[in-house]
PDB file of C-alpha atoms in Angstrom:
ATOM      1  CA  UNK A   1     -17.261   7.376  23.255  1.00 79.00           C
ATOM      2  CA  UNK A   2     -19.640   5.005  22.061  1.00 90.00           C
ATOM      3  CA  UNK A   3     -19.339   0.898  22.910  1.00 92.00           C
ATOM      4  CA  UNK A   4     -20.247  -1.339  20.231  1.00 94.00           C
ATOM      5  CA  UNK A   5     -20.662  -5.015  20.511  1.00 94.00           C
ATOM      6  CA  UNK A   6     -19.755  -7.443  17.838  1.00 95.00           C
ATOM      7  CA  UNK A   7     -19.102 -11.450  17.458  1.00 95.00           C
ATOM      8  CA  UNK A   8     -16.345 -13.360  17.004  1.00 96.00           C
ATOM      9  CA  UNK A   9     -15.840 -16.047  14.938  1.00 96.00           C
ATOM     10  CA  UNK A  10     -13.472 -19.000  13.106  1.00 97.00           C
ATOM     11  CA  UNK A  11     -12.482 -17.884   9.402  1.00 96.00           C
ATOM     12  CA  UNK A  12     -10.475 -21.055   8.530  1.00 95.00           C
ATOM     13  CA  UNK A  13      -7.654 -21.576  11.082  1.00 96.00           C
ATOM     14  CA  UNK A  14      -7.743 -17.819  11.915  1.00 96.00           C
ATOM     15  CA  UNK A  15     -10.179 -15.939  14.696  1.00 95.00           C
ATOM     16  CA  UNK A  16     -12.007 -12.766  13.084  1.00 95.00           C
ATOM     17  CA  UNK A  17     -14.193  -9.889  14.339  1.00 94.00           C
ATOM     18  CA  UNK A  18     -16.857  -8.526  12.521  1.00 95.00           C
ATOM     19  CA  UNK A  19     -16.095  -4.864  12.847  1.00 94.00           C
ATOM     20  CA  UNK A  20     -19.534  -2.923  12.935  1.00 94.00           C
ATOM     21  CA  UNK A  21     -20.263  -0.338   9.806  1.00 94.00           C
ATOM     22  CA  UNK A  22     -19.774   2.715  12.237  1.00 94.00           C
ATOM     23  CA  UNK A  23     -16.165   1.640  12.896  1.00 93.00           C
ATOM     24  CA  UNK A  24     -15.756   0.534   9.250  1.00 93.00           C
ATOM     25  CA  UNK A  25     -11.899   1.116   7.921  1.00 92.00           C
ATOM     26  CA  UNK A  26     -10.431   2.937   4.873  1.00 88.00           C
ATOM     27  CA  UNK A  27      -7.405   0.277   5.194  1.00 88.00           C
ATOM     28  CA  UNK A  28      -6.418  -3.066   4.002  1.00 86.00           C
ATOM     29  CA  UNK A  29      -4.039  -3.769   6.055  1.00 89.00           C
ATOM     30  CA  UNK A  30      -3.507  -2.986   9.947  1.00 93.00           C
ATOM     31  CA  UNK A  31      -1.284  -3.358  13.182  1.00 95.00           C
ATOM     32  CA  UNK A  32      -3.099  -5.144  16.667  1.00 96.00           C
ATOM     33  CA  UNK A  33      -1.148  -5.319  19.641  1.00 96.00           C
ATOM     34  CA  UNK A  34      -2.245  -6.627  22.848  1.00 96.00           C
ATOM     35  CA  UNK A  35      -2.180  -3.627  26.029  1.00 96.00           C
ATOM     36  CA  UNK A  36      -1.411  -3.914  28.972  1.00 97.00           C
ATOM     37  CA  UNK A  37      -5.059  -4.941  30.566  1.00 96.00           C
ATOM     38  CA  UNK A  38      -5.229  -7.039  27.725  1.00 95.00           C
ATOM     39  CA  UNK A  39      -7.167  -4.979  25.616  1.00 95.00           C
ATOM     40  CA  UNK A  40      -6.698  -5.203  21.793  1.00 94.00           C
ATOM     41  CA  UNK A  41      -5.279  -2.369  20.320  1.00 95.00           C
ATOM     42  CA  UNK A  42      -6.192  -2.063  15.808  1.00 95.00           C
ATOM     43  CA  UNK A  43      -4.547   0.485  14.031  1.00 94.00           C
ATOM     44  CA  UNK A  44      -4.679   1.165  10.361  1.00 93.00           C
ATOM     45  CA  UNK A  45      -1.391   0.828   8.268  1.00 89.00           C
ATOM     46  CA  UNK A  46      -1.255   2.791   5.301  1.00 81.00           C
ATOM     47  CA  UNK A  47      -1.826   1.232   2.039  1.00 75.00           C
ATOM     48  CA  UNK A  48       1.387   0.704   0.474  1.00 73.00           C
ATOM     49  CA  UNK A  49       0.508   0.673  -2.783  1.00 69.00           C
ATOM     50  CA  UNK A  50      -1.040   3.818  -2.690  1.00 70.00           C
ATOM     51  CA  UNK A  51       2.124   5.380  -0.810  1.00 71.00           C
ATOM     52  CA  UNK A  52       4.591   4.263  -3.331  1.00 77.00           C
ATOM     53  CA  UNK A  53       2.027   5.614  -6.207  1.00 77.00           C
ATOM     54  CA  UNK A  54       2.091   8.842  -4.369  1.00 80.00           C
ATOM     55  CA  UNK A  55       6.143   8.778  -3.881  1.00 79.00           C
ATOM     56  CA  UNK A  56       6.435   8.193  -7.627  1.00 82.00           C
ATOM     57  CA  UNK A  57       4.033  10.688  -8.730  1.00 83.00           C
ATOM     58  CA  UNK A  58       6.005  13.469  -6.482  1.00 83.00           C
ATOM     59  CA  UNK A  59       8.874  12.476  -8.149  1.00 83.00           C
ATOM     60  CA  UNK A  60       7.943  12.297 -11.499  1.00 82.00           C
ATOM     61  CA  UNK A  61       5.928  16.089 -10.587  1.00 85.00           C
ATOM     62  CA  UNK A  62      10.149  17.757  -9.811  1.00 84.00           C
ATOM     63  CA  UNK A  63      11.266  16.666 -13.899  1.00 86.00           C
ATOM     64  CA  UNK A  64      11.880  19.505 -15.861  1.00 87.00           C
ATOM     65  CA  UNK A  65      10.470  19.573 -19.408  1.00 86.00           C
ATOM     66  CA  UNK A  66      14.114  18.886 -20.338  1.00 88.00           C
ATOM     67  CA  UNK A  67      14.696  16.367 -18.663  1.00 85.00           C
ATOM     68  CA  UNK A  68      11.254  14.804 -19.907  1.00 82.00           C
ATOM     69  CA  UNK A  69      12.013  15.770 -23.705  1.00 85.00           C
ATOM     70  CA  UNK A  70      14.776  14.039 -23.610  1.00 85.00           C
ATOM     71  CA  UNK A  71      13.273  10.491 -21.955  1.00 82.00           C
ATOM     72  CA  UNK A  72      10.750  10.684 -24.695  1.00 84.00           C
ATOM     73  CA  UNK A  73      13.065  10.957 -27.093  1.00 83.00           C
ATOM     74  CA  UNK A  74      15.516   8.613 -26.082  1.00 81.00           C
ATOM     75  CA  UNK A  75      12.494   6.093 -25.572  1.00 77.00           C
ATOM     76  CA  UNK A  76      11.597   6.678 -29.385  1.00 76.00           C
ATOM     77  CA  UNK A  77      14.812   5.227 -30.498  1.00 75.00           C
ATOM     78  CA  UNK A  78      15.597   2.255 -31.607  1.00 75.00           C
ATOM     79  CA  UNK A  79      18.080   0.429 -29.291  1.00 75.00           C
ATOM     80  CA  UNK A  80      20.240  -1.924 -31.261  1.00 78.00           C
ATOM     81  CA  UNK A  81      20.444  -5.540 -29.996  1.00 82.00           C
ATOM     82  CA  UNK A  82      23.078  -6.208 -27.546  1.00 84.00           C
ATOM     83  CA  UNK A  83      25.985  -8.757 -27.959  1.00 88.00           C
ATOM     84  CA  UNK A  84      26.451 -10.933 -24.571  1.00 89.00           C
ATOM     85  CA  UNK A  85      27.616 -14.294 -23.929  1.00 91.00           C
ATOM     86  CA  UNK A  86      25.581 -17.239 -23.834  1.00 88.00           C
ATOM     87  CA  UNK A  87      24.745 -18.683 -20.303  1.00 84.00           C
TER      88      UNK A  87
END
């Protein structure tokens, strides 16, 4: 395993880490924890966005035609204006 040094340094009111291009990450987002010895422990979180795209899109992959036809349709006609009380 290879050892890389880096620098640390003030980014506003927070500390950062330049993180060197070998150890670049795919991530926006991720979890540090402090070990045992001390050592800081990064791991990437997955992108959230990208998981609830993915959740939809398997969802939206199990309609049936039908079931599609039919939201089409329905979104094709006109709704007519609902009565409700004033707030």
């Amino acid at each position: 395993m290879q050892n890389f040094n880096s620098r640390v340094f003030m980014n506003g009111n927070s500390q950062a880490i330049r993180i060197p291009q070998e150890l670049r990450l795919d991530t926006k987002r991720v979890s540090i924890r402090k070990n045992e010895h001390g050592d800081l422990v990064i791991h990437p979180l997955p992108d959230i966005e990208k998981s609830r795209g993915d959740a939809l899109l398997k969802v939206v992959q199990g309609f049936d035609d039908d079931f599609v036809e039919i939201l089409e349709k329905n979104r094709l006609e006109d709704n007519p204006i609902q009565e409700r009380e004033a707030l």
